C-alpha positions in Angstrom: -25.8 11.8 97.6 -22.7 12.0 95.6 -23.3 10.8 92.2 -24.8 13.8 90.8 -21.4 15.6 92.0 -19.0 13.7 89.6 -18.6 15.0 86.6 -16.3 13.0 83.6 -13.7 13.9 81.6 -15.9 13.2 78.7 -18.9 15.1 79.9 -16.6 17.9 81.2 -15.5 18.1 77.5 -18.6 18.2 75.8 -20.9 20.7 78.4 -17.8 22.6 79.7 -18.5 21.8 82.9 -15.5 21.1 85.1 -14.6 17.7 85.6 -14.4 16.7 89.4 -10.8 17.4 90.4 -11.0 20.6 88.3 -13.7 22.0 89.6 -12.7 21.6 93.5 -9.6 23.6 92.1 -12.0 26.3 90.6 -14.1 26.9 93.6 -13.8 27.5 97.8 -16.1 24.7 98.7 -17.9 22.1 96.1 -21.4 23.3 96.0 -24.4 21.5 96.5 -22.2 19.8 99.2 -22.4 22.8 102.0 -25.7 21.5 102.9 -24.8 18.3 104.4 -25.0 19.9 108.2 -26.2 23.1 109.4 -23.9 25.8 109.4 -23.1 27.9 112.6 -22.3 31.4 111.1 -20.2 34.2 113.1 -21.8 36.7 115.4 -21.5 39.2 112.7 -22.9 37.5 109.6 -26.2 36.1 111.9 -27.8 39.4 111.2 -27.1 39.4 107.4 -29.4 38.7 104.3 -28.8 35.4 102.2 -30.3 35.4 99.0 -31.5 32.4 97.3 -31.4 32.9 93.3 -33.0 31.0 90.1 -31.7 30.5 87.4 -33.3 30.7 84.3 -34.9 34.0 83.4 -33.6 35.4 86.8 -30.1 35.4 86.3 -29.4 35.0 82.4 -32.4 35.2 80.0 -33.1 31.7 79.2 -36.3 32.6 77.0 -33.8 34.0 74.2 -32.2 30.7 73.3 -32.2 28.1 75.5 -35.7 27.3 76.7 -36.8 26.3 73.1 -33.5 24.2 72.8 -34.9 22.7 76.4 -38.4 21.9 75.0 -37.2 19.7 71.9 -34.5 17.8 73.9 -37.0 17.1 76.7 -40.0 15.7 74.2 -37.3 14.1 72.7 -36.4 12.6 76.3 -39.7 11.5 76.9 -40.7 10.4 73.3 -37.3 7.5 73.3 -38.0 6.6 77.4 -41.7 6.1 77.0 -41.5 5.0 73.1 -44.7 7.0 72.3 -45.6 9.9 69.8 -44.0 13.2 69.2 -47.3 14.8 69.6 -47.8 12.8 73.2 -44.5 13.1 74.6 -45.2 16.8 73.6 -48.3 16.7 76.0 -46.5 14.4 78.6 -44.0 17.2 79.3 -46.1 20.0 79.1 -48.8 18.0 81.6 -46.0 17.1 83.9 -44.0 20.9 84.0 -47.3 22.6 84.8 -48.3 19.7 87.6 -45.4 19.6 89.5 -42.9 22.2 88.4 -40.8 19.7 86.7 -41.2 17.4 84.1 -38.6 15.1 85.5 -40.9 14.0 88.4 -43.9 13.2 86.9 -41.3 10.7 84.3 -40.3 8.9 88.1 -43.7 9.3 89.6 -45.4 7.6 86.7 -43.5 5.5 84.8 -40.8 4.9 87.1 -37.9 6.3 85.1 -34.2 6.5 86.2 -34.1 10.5 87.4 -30.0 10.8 86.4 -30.8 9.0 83.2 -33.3 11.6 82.3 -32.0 14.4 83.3 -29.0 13.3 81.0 -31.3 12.5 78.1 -33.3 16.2 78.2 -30.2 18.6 78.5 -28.1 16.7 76.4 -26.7 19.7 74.2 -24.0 22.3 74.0 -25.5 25.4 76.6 -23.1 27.7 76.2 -23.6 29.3 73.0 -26.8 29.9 73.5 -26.0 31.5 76.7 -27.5 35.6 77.4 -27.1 38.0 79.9 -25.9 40.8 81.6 -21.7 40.9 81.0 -21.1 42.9 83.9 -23.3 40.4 86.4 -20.7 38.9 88.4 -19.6 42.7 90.0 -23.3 43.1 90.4 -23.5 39.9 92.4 -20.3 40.9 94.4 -21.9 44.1 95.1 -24.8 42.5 96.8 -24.1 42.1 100.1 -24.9 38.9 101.8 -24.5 35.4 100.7 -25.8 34.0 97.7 -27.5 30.5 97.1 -28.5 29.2 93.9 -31.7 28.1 94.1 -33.4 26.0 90.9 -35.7 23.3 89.5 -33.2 22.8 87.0 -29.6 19.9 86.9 -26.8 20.6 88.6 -24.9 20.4 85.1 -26.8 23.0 82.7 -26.9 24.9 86.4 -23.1 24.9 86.7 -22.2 25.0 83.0 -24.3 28.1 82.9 -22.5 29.8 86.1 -19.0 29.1 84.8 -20.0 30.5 81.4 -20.8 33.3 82.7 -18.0 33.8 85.0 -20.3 34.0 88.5 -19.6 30.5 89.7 -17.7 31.8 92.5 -20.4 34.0 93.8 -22.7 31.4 95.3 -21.9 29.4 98.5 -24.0 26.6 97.4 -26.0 25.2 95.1 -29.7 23.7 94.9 -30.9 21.6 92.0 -33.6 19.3 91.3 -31.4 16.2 92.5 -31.3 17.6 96.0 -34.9 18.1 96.0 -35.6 14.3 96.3 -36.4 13.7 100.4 -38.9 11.3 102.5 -38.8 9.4 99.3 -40.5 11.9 96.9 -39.5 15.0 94.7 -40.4 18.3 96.1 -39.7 21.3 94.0 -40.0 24.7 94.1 -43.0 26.2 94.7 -42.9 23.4 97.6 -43.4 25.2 101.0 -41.7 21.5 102.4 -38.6 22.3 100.0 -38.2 26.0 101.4 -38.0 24.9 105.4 -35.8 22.0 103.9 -33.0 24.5 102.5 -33.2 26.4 104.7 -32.6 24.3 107.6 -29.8 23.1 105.8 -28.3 26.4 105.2 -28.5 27.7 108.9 -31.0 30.7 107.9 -34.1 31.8 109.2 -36.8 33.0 107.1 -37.0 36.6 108.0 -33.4 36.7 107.0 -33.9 35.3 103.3 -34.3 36.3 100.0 -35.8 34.6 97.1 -35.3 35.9 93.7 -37.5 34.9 91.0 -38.9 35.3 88.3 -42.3 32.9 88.5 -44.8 34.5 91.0 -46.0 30.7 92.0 -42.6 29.9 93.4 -42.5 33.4 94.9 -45.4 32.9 96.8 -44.4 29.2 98.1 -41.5 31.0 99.8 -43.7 34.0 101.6 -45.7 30.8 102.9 -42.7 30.1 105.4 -42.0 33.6 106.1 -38.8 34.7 103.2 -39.0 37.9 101.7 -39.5 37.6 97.9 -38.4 39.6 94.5 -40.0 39.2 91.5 -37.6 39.4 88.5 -40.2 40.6 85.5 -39.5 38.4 82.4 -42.4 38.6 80.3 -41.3 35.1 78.6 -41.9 33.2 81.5 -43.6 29.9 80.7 -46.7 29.7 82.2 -46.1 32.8 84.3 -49.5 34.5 85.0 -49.6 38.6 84.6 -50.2 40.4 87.8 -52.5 43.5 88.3 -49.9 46.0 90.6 -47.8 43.8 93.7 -48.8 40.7 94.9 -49.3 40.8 98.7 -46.7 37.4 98.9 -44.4 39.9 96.2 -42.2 42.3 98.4 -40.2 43.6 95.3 -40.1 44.0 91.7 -36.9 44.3 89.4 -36.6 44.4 85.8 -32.5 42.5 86.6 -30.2 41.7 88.9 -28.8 45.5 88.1 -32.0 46.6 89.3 -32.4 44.4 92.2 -28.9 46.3 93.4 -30.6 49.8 92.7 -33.8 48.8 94.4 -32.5 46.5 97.5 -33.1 49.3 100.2 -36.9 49.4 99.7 -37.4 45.3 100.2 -40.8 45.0 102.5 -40.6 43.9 106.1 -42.3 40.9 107.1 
């Protein structure tokens, strides 16, 4: 797939995303394209951890701005594709995020929808300045050692606009969104057990070396079903996260932040 990868001149202009050629000048190796084989890493880096990050509420705090931005633009989405009511398109998208961890998939599963066109149509707005986090994360991230994959439910657009925004772009060695998660003809997202052994096939790791850092406890748990360790990132504004009574037998740590996460690292469970 390599359509989700170019990005115009126009679009680079209105999301601040980097257009094609730009970008491949900004970064080592295009992401979301290191995945196309498995990757045979030195004799030295076998042994290390890779950690696979979300986005939203994990590594800037999406619930501040940019969620409720998200929520109109996607009704809105669904309302002009499906020509129906505020109030239903309302329901549609809610229905649809809470069954299958993306809205996007039950618009192609049931009414047949063109996935790039809708993705297009619900983040169709300026991201940046409504953009919050930590301003220091990008040494935090350089300080953690081990490679990084960006992991999320979300487009490869708001994803990258957000990671050049905030300066960490360079810090990942790949990057999965919801248009890589299309394979044997369906959608699977996260908290898809199927998804996890897909990446990380892809990326070369085995479970008991990975890391997935998260905010939503279902996702969380998808990933200690095929062995990865798991960190909970705490965000009490979380749609639809459920409140937990102490740890989680699937949760292996808990973090308030990234910051945290580096504090913290050292006491990550065994499995």
């Amino acid at each position: 797939m390599t359509d989700h990868l170019v990005v115009s001149d126009a679009a680079a202009r209105a999301t601040g995303v980097p257009a094609l050629g730009d970008f491949r000048r900004q970064v080592k190796r295009p992401l979301g394209r290191v995945r196309a084989s498995r990757r045979v890493l030195p004799a030295g880096r076998s042994r290390e951890l890779v950690w696979f990050f979300d986005l939203d509420n994990t590594l800037h705090d999406a619930s501040h701005a940019i969620f409720s931005h998200i929520d109109l633009s996607m009704t809105a989405a669904v309302r002009e594709t499906l020509n129906v009511s505020e109030e239903e398109a309302h329901a549609l998208r809610k229905k649809y995020w809470q069954r299958y961890g993306a809205t996007l998939i039950g618009m192609v599963r049931h009414h047949g929808v063109s996935s790039a066109e809708f993705l297009h149509r619900s983040h169709n707005f300026d991201i940046r300045p409504l953009v919050r986090a930590d301003k220091d994360l990008r040494n935090r991230l350089d300080k953690l050692p081990g490679r990084k994959v960006l992991l999320t439910n979300a487009p490869h657009n708001y994803a990258r606009t957000i990671l050049s925004h905030l300066g960490i772009l360079r810090c990942f060695d790949s990057l999965w969104a919801v248009e890589d998660m299309r394979f044997h003809g369906d959608f699977k997202v996260k908290p898809s057990p199927a998804l996890m052994r897909h990446v990380l096939a892809h990326e070369g790791v085995s479970a008991h070396r990975a890391v997935l850092v998260e905010d939503t406890a279902a996702n969380l748990r998808g990933a200690r079903q095929v062995g990865m360790r798991t960190v909970y990132v705490r965000h009490p504004d979380t749609p639809f996260a459920k409140t937990h009574r102490g740890r989680p037998m699937f949760i292996d740590l808990q973090v308030n932040s990234v910051s945290h996460l580096l504090l913290q690292r050292r006491l990550l469970r065994r499995v």
